[in-house]
Amino acid sequence: MDANNNDVEEWLSNQGIKSTKDIEVPKLLFNQVIGQEKAGEVIKKAAIQKRHVLLIGEPGTGKSMLAQSMVDFLPKEDLEDILCFPNPEDPNKPRIKTFPAGKGKEIVKQYQIKAEREKKDRSKSLLFIVFSIILLGIILAIVLYKSSPSTAIEILFFAIIGAAFIYILLAMNPAAARIERVMVPKILVSHNPNDKPPFIDSTGAHSGALLGDVRHDPFQSGGLETPAHERVEAGNIQKADKGVLFIDEINLLRPEDQQALLTAMQEKKFAISGQSERSAGAMVQTEPVPCDFVLVAAGNLDAIKNMHPALRSRIRGYGYEVYMNDTMDDNDENRRKLVQFVAQEVAKDKKIPPFDAAAIVEIIKEAQKRAGRKGKLTLRLRELGGLVRIAGDIAVSKKETIVTAEDVNAARDLSKPVEQQIADRAIEVKKLYKMFTGQGSAVGKVNGLAVMGSSEMADFTGVVMPIVAEVTPAQHPNNGTVYATGKLGEIAKEAVQNVAAVIKKISGKNISDMDIHVQFIGTYEGVEGDSASVSIATAIISAIENIPIDQTVAMTGSLSVRGDVLPVGGVTAKVEAAIDSGLSKVIVPLANYNDIILDEAHKDKIEIIAAATIDDVLSNALVKGPEEEQFLEKVKNIIHPVSKEITTSKRPNAV
């Protein structure tokens, strides 16, 4: 059965799921990753063959979970303990030795016992010397007492003083204690025999934490200095030996660190040295330390640009590159995976109650909405997980034992991103100052629609963006200019120029004798993209032809130079913005019509009109009248009649 042919409530009812308590959460982490089958297969192959992997994709799509699950598929290898020993020949070059897992602690304990034994022997020798001096003094005092009592007493006194001085000199000498410390090696990496291969998350680690470091020693002489081998600290690349090293946002690593990481990957060993040139540890460098790890590097799409070319080449030559999915098909199997995801989030959180069937339905609908396309479910699951947890917190605050649909709907409002909160306030301000009226008609003024936020967000935030146009005689004859203001980006500026080509085609007027002024009102954050092309064209045509525009209508869409209305992003958020602003109609590109997924709070609150060409937009936006009808007839004759017939036959009227 295809899930697309059934509403979510009916589908879930057919599954027989009453709550997330009915869902079994997989124990293996790999099976908890949702919608990344291709990446999962690559991870398995890479683990078995010990290949490096580069995971590129949007945040929250499961990159870190896949990396962590990799340890379950690594070939069975004997883990090693890594110990750092003093080097009598060169104290600044400590020696490195490896032992089977679990043996390191035993060896260190043996050295500690040996050092303790030598300490006791030294103490016995010291006591023997002290008592011998005192005894010798007593004997001399007894011999000389009869002939010279005062001399005997002086000899005994000086014997005791001398013994005390020697005891203090030898017992309190820091050099003696340092000798004991030098004998004992330091454990850099330790494992138990039955441990799984290590998974080390090195995201955001500085150079010392990643590559290893040598601590600074403020005492450099007088027997107080710390032995060099004791100041050596293992880095994450050494701790990840025989396991997985995960680095998210790989492009944020310094180029020098990326180069060092490349060397470690090639040689499978890397010497630890002091990372700070001002530190006493800068003189210390160990023998090469084993670091035979599998690197899983991750990042967004821009990470590729800032990666060290040699490091990326190493991964490509000896591993895999994977682009993560950000959506999956809306079908039975994937809906079941989404239900499993909700159960997983409840189980992981351990502080929120299970979700009932109605609450699960709302989460699936939210996944449909955030996907931004009809027939898809979002895989930006971190943000969706945030909605699950907030809904759970609401249920806990109400002392409920199960999360309901009401809790999820309340969580939607609480989980609004900052951009949405800013947009809500912007709408209130624009209404207060009548930046758009939402009623009546006006020449050259259009209620455009835009989104706030960036492509890195799981969902866009819609806002109404008024656009006004005015036409004046050209300052220079036959040299008319289009002026656009409102902090426009490069793509937005190009969109305005493209609109000029459409105006020339359908207006039938010589616009070279006109200066066309276009203003984007209240766009303090700037405007980027071409989704306002339709709005710009409508405002300019209205100004040129002096035909008013219905102010209860909002619109969005890109416009080709031939007059076709092209799809845009964030269409659902834009429609919601039009609804929240109290408008009654919204015009969207025909290609985006099926991408609109409204929640219960917005459903059936506005008339949605799908437009394939610019004349569709004008016929629904311009106020009806003789001039409007005459102008539209001229535009229709310009638009290719065959293509017009084809597009209108497939076009839905409204919802």
Short mmCIF file of N, CA and C in Angstrom, two decimals, residues 293-422:
data_model
loop_
_atom_site.label_atom_id
_atom_site.label_comp_id
_atom_site.label_asym_id
_atom_site.label_seq_id
_atom_site.Cartn_x
_atom_site.Cartn_y
_atom_site.Cartn_z
N PHE A 293 44.15 4.50 12.96
CA PHE A 293 42.71 4.74 13.11
C PHE A 293 42.02 4.83 11.75
N VAL A 294 40.70 4.71 11.77
CA VAL A 294 39.86 5.00 10.61
C VAL A 294 39.27 6.39 10.82
N LEU A 295 39.50 7.28 9.90
CA LEU A 295 38.98 8.64 10.00
C LEU A 295 37.59 8.74 9.38
N VAL A 296 36.65 9.24 10.15
CA VAL A 296 35.34 9.62 9.61
C VAL A 296 35.23 11.13 9.76
N ALA A 297 35.40 11.83 8.67
CA ALA A 297 35.30 13.30 8.66
C ALA A 297 33.91 13.69 8.18
N ALA A 298 33.38 14.75 8.74
CA ALA A 298 32.02 15.16 8.39
C ALA A 298 31.95 16.67 8.29
N GLY A 299 30.90 17.14 7.65
CA GLY A 299 30.69 18.58 7.53
C GLY A 299 29.54 18.89 6.60
N ASN A 300 29.20 20.18 6.52
CA ASN A 300 28.21 20.64 5.56
C ASN A 300 28.86 20.74 4.19
N LEU A 301 28.07 21.12 3.21
CA LEU A 301 28.59 21.16 1.84
C LEU A 301 29.77 22.12 1.70
N ASP A 302 29.76 23.21 2.49
CA ASP A 302 30.87 24.16 2.39
C ASP A 302 32.16 23.62 2.99
N ALA A 303 32.09 22.50 3.69
CA ALA A 303 33.30 21.92 4.29
C ALA A 303 34.30 21.50 3.23
N ILE A 304 33.81 21.10 2.06
CA ILE A 304 34.70 20.63 1.00
C ILE A 304 35.63 21.74 0.54
N LYS A 305 35.12 22.97 0.51
CA LYS A 305 35.92 24.09 0.00
C LYS A 305 37.13 24.37 0.88
N ASN A 306 36.97 24.20 2.19
CA ASN A 306 38.03 24.58 3.12
C ASN A 306 38.85 23.40 3.62
N MET A 307 38.61 22.22 3.08
CA MET A 307 39.42 21.07 3.47
C MET A 307 40.79 21.16 2.81
N HIS A 308 41.80 20.67 3.49
CA HIS A 308 43.13 20.59 2.90
C HIS A 308 43.05 19.66 1.69
N PRO A 309 43.47 20.12 0.50
CA PRO A 309 43.34 19.28 -0.71
C PRO A 309 44.00 17.92 -0.57
N ALA A 310 45.15 17.87 0.08
CA ALA A 310 45.85 16.59 0.22
C ALA A 310 45.09 15.65 1.15
N LEU A 311 44.46 16.21 2.20
CA LEU A 311 43.69 15.37 3.12
C LEU A 311 42.47 14.79 2.42
N ARG A 312 41.78 15.62 1.65
CA ARG A 312 40.62 15.11 0.92
C ARG A 312 41.06 14.08 -0.13
N SER A 313 42.18 14.33 -0.78
CA SER A 313 42.68 13.37 -1.77
C SER A 313 42.99 12.03 -1.12
N ARG A 314 43.52 12.08 0.10
CA ARG A 314 43.82 10.84 0.82
C ARG A 314 42.54 10.06 1.11
N ILE A 315 41.50 10.76 1.51
CA ILE A 315 40.22 10.09 1.78
C ILE A 315 39.64 9.51 0.50
N ARG A 316 39.67 10.30 -0.58
CA ARG A 316 39.11 9.82 -1.85
C ARG A 316 39.89 8.64 -2.39
N GLY A 317 41.22 8.68 -2.22
CA GLY A 317 42.05 7.61 -2.75
C GLY A 317 42.01 6.34 -1.93
N TYR A 318 41.73 6.48 -0.64
CA TYR A 318 41.76 5.31 0.25
C TYR A 318 40.46 5.19 1.04
N GLY A 319 39.36 5.64 0.47
CA GLY A 319 38.11 5.56 1.20
C GLY A 319 36.93 5.99 0.36
N TYR A 320 35.95 6.60 1.02
CA TYR A 320 34.68 6.92 0.39
C TYR A 320 34.25 8.35 0.73
N GLU A 321 33.52 8.95 -0.21
CA GLU A 321 32.83 10.20 0.03
C GLU A 321 31.33 9.96 -0.12
N VAL A 322 30.55 10.44 0.85
CA VAL A 322 29.11 10.18 0.85
C VAL A 322 28.36 11.48 1.07
N TYR A 323 27.35 11.73 0.23
CA TYR A 323 26.47 12.87 0.44
C TYR A 323 25.19 12.38 1.09
N MET A 324 24.91 12.85 2.29
CA MET A 324 23.78 12.36 3.08
C MET A 324 22.44 12.81 2.50
N ASN A 325 21.44 11.97 2.63
CA ASN A 325 20.08 12.35 2.24
C ASN A 325 19.52 13.34 3.24
N ASP A 326 18.74 14.33 2.76
CA ASP A 326 18.04 15.22 3.68
C ASP A 326 16.53 15.00 3.64
N THR A 327 16.07 14.16 2.71
CA THR A 327 14.67 13.73 2.68
C THR A 327 14.61 12.27 2.27
N MET A 328 13.47 11.65 2.54
CA MET A 328 13.22 10.29 2.07
C MET A 328 11.78 10.21 1.58
N ASP A 329 11.49 9.22 0.75
CA ASP A 329 10.14 9.08 0.19
C ASP A 329 9.11 8.85 1.29
N ASP A 330 7.95 9.45 1.10
CA ASP A 330 6.85 9.27 2.06
C ASP A 330 6.08 8.00 1.69
N ASN A 331 6.55 6.87 2.20
CA ASN A 331 5.88 5.60 1.94
C ASN A 331 5.74 4.82 3.24
N ASP A 332 5.12 3.64 3.13
CA ASP A 332 4.85 2.84 4.33
C ASP A 332 6.12 2.56 5.13
N GLU A 333 7.14 2.09 4.45
CA GLU A 333 8.37 1.69 5.13
C GLU A 333 9.01 2.87 5.86
N ASN A 334 9.08 4.00 5.18
CA ASN A 334 9.74 5.14 5.79
C ASN A 334 8.91 5.78 6.89
N ARG A 335 7.59 5.69 6.77
CA ARG A 335 6.76 6.17 7.88
C ARG A 335 6.99 5.31 9.13
N ARG A 336 7.13 4.00 8.92
CA ARG A 336 7.41 3.13 10.06
C ARG A 336 8.75 3.48 10.69
N LYS A 337 9.73 3.85 9.86
CA LYS A 337 11.03 4.27 10.39
C LYS A 337 10.89 5.54 11.22
N LEU A 338 10.01 6.44 10.77
CA LEU A 338 9.81 7.68 11.50
C LEU A 338 9.14 7.41 12.85
N VAL A 339 8.22 6.46 12.87
CA VAL A 339 7.61 6.06 14.14
C VAL A 339 8.67 5.48 15.07
N GLN A 340 9.58 4.66 14.50
CA GLN A 340 10.70 4.12 15.28
C GLN A 340 11.56 5.24 15.83
N PHE A 341 11.76 6.28 15.02
CA PHE A 341 12.57 7.42 15.47
C PHE A 341 11.96 8.07 16.70
N VAL A 342 10.64 8.27 16.70
CA VAL A 342 9.98 8.87 17.86
C VAL A 342 10.19 8.00 19.09
N ALA A 343 10.04 6.69 18.92
CA ALA A 343 10.25 5.77 20.04
C ALA A 343 11.69 5.84 20.54
N GLN A 344 12.64 5.97 19.62
CA GLN A 344 14.05 6.07 20.00
C GLN A 344 14.31 7.32 20.82
N GLU A 345 13.73 8.44 20.38
CA GLU A 345 13.96 9.70 21.10
C GLU A 345 13.39 9.64 22.50
N VAL A 346 12.24 9.00 22.66
CA VAL A 346 11.64 8.83 23.99
C VAL A 346 12.55 7.97 24.86
N ALA A 347 13.06 6.87 24.28
CA ALA A 347 13.92 5.96 25.03
C ALA A 347 15.24 6.62 25.40
N LYS A 348 15.82 7.41 24.50
CA LYS A 348 17.10 8.07 24.78
C LYS A 348 16.95 9.14 25.84
N ASP A 349 15.86 9.88 25.79
CA ASP A 349 15.70 10.99 26.72
C ASP A 349 15.49 10.51 28.15
N LYS A 350 14.71 9.45 28.31
CA LYS A 350 14.46 8.81 29.62
C LYS A 350 13.72 9.72 30.61
N LYS A 351 13.27 10.89 30.15
CA LYS A 351 12.57 11.80 31.06
C LYS A 351 11.18 12.18 30.57
N ILE A 352 10.82 11.69 29.38
CA ILE A 352 9.52 12.05 28.82
C ILE A 352 8.68 10.80 28.62
N PRO A 353 7.35 10.93 28.71
CA PRO A 353 6.48 9.76 28.55
C PRO A 353 6.34 9.37 27.08
N PRO A 354 5.77 8.17 26.82
CA PRO A 354 5.57 7.74 25.43
C PRO A 354 4.54 8.60 24.70
N PHE A 355 4.55 8.52 23.36
CA PHE A 355 3.64 9.28 22.51
C PHE A 355 2.46 8.38 22.12
N ASP A 356 1.24 8.92 22.20
CA ASP A 356 0.10 8.15 21.72
C ASP A 356 -0.01 8.27 20.20
N ALA A 357 -0.97 7.57 19.61
CA ALA A 357 -1.09 7.50 18.15
C ALA A 357 -1.31 8.89 17.55
N ALA A 358 -2.16 9.70 18.18
CA ALA A 358 -2.44 11.04 17.64
C ALA A 358 -1.19 11.91 17.66
N ALA A 359 -0.37 11.78 18.69
CA ALA A 359 0.88 12.56 18.77
C ALA A 359 1.86 12.11 17.70
N ILE A 360 1.92 10.80 17.45
CA ILE A 360 2.79 10.28 16.39
C ILE A 360 2.35 10.82 15.04
N VAL A 361 1.05 10.89 14.83
CA VAL A 361 0.51 11.44 13.57
C VAL A 361 1.00 12.87 13.37
N GLU A 362 0.99 13.67 14.42
CA GLU A 362 1.43 15.06 14.30
C GLU A 362 2.92 15.16 13.97
N ILE A 363 3.70 14.25 14.52
CA ILE A 363 5.13 14.25 14.23
C ILE A 363 5.37 13.88 12.76
N ILE A 364 4.64 12.91 12.26
CA ILE A 364 4.79 12.53 10.84
C ILE A 364 4.37 13.69 9.94
N LYS A 365 3.29 14.37 10.29
CA LYS A 365 2.85 15.53 9.49
C LYS A 365 3.91 16.62 9.52
N GLU A 366 4.54 16.81 10.67
CA GLU A 366 5.59 17.81 10.76
C GLU A 366 6.77 17.43 9.87
N ALA A 367 7.07 16.13 9.82
CA ALA A 367 8.15 15.66 8.95
C ALA A 367 7.80 15.89 7.48
N GLN A 368 6.54 15.72 7.12
CA GLN A 368 6.10 16.02 5.75
C GLN A 368 6.27 17.50 5.44
N LYS A 369 5.85 18.32 6.38
CA LYS A 369 5.91 19.76 6.18
C LYS A 369 7.36 20.24 6.06
N ARG A 370 8.23 19.74 6.91
CA ARG A 370 9.61 20.21 6.91
C ARG A 370 10.40 19.70 5.71
N ALA A 371 9.89 18.67 5.07
CA ALA A 371 10.57 18.18 3.87
C ALA A 371 10.49 19.20 2.75
N GLY A 372 9.40 19.98 2.72
CA GLY A 372 9.28 21.04 1.72
C GLY A 372 8.82 20.56 0.36
N ARG A 373 8.61 19.27 0.20
CA ARG A 373 8.16 18.72 -1.08
C ARG A 373 7.11 17.65 -0.84
N LYS A 374 6.15 17.59 -1.73
CA LYS A 374 5.10 16.59 -1.63
C LYS A 374 5.69 15.20 -1.81
N GLY A 375 5.22 14.25 -1.00
CA GLY A 375 5.69 12.88 -1.12
C GLY A 375 7.04 12.63 -0.50
N LYS A 376 7.49 13.54 0.37
CA LYS A 376 8.79 13.39 1.02
C LYS A 376 8.64 13.56 2.53
N LEU A 377 9.60 13.00 3.26
CA LEU A 377 9.71 13.17 4.71
C LEU A 377 11.11 13.72 5.01
N THR A 378 11.19 14.66 5.93
CA THR A 378 12.49 15.24 6.24
C THR A 378 13.39 14.24 6.96
N LEU A 379 14.68 14.38 6.73
CA LEU A 379 15.66 13.61 7.50
C LEU A 379 16.52 14.53 8.36
N ARG A 380 16.09 15.78 8.49
CA ARG A 380 16.73 16.68 9.46
C ARG A 380 16.13 16.34 10.83
N LEU A 381 16.58 15.21 11.36
CA LEU A 381 15.90 14.62 12.51
C LEU A 381 16.31 15.24 13.84
N ARG A 382 17.41 15.98 13.87
CA ARG A 382 17.79 16.60 15.14
C ARG A 382 16.75 17.63 15.56
N GLU A 383 16.33 18.49 14.59
CA GLU A 383 15.31 19.48 14.90
C GLU A 383 13.97 18.80 15.22
N LEU A 384 13.67 17.73 14.49
CA LEU A 384 12.43 17.00 14.76
C LEU A 384 12.49 16.37 16.14
N GLY A 385 13.66 15.88 16.53
CA GLY A 385 13.83 15.34 17.87
C GLY A 385 13.63 16.40 18.93
N GLY A 386 14.02 17.65 18.62
CA GLY A 386 13.78 18.74 19.56
C GLY A 386 12.29 18.95 19.78
N LEU A 387 11.49 18.83 18.72
CA LEU A 387 10.04 18.95 18.86
C LEU A 387 9.49 17.83 19.73
N VAL A 388 10.03 16.62 19.56
CA VAL A 388 9.60 15.47 20.37
C VAL A 388 9.87 15.75 21.85
N ARG A 389 11.05 16.24 22.16
CA ARG A 389 11.41 16.47 23.56
C ARG A 389 10.59 17.61 24.19
N ILE A 390 10.36 18.67 23.41
CA ILE A 390 9.56 19.78 23.96
C ILE A 390 8.13 19.32 24.22
N ALA A 391 7.58 18.53 23.31
CA ALA A 391 6.23 17.98 23.53
C ALA A 391 6.21 17.11 24.78
N GLY A 392 7.27 16.32 24.96
CA GLY A 392 7.36 15.49 26.16
C GLY A 392 7.45 16.32 27.42
N ASP A 393 8.22 17.43 27.36
CA ASP A 393 8.33 18.31 28.53
C ASP A 393 6.98 18.93 28.88
N ILE A 394 6.22 19.28 27.87
CA ILE A 394 4.89 19.86 28.11
C ILE A 394 4.00 18.83 28.81
N ALA A 395 4.06 17.59 28.35
CA ALA A 395 3.26 16.52 28.98
C ALA A 395 3.70 16.31 30.43
N VAL A 396 5.00 16.34 30.69
CA VAL A 396 5.50 16.17 32.06
C VAL A 396 5.03 17.31 32.95
N SER A 397 5.06 18.54 32.43
CA SER A 397 4.63 19.69 33.22
C SER A 397 3.14 19.60 33.57
N LYS A 398 2.39 18.91 32.73
CA LYS A 398 0.95 18.73 32.99
C LYS A 398 0.68 17.44 33.77
N LYS A 399 1.77 16.75 34.14
CA LYS A 399 1.69 15.50 34.90
C LYS A 399 0.91 14.43 34.15
N GLU A 400 1.10 14.41 32.82
CA GLU A 400 0.46 13.39 32.00
C GLU A 400 1.38 12.17 31.87
N THR A 401 0.78 11.03 31.67
CA THR A 401 1.56 9.80 31.52
C THR A 401 1.79 9.44 30.06
N ILE A 402 1.24 10.24 29.15
CA ILE A 402 1.44 10.00 27.73
C ILE A 402 1.35 11.33 26.99
N VAL A 403 2.11 11.46 25.91
CA VAL A 403 2.12 12.70 25.12
C VAL A 403 1.00 12.64 24.10
N THR A 404 0.22 13.71 23.99
CA THR A 404 -0.92 13.76 23.09
C THR A 404 -0.65 14.72 21.93
N ALA A 405 -1.57 14.71 20.97
CA ALA A 405 -1.46 15.63 19.82
C ALA A 405 -1.51 17.08 20.29
N GLU A 406 -2.28 17.34 21.32
CA GLU A 406 -2.36 18.70 21.87
C GLU A 406 -0.99 19.17 22.36
N ASP A 407 -0.24 18.25 22.97
CA ASP A 407 1.10 18.60 23.45
C ASP A 407 2.05 18.91 22.28
N VAL A 408 1.94 18.14 21.21
CA VAL A 408 2.80 18.36 20.05
C VAL A 408 2.48 19.71 19.40
N ASN A 409 1.18 20.02 19.29
CA ASN A 409 0.79 21.31 18.69
C ASN A 409 1.27 22.48 19.54
N ALA A 410 1.22 22.30 20.87
CA ALA A 410 1.73 23.36 21.75
C ALA A 410 3.24 23.48 21.62
N ALA A 411 3.91 22.34 21.40
CA ALA A 411 5.37 22.34 21.26
C ALA A 411 5.80 23.06 19.99
N ARG A 412 4.99 23.02 18.95
CA ARG A 412 5.33 23.72 17.70
C ARG A 412 5.56 25.20 17.96
N ASP A 413 4.71 25.78 18.79
CA ASP A 413 4.83 27.20 19.08
C ASP A 413 6.06 27.49 19.93
N LEU A 414 6.33 26.61 20.91
CA LEU A 414 7.48 26.81 21.80
C LEU A 414 8.80 26.55 21.09
N SER A 415 8.77 25.69 20.06
CA SER A 415 10.01 25.31 19.39
C SER A 415 10.32 26.18 18.18
N LYS A 416 9.61 27.29 18.03
CA LYS A 416 9.87 28.17 16.90
C LYS A 416 11.32 28.65 16.93
N PRO A 417 12.01 28.61 15.79
CA PRO A 417 13.37 29.16 15.76
C PRO A 417 13.34 30.67 15.93
N VAL A 418 14.49 31.24 16.23
CA VAL A 418 14.58 32.68 16.44
C VAL A 418 14.08 33.44 15.22
N GLU A 419 14.41 32.91 14.01
CA GLU A 419 13.96 33.58 12.78
C GLU A 419 12.43 33.68 12.72
N GLN A 420 11.75 32.62 13.19
CA GLN A 420 10.28 32.63 13.17
C GLN A 420 9.76 33.66 14.17
N GLN A 421 10.39 33.74 15.33
CA GLN A 421 9.96 34.71 16.32
C GLN A 421 10.18 36.14 15.81
N ILE A 422 11.30 36.34 15.13
CA ILE A 422 11.56 37.66 14.54
C ILE A 422 10.51 37.98 13.47
#
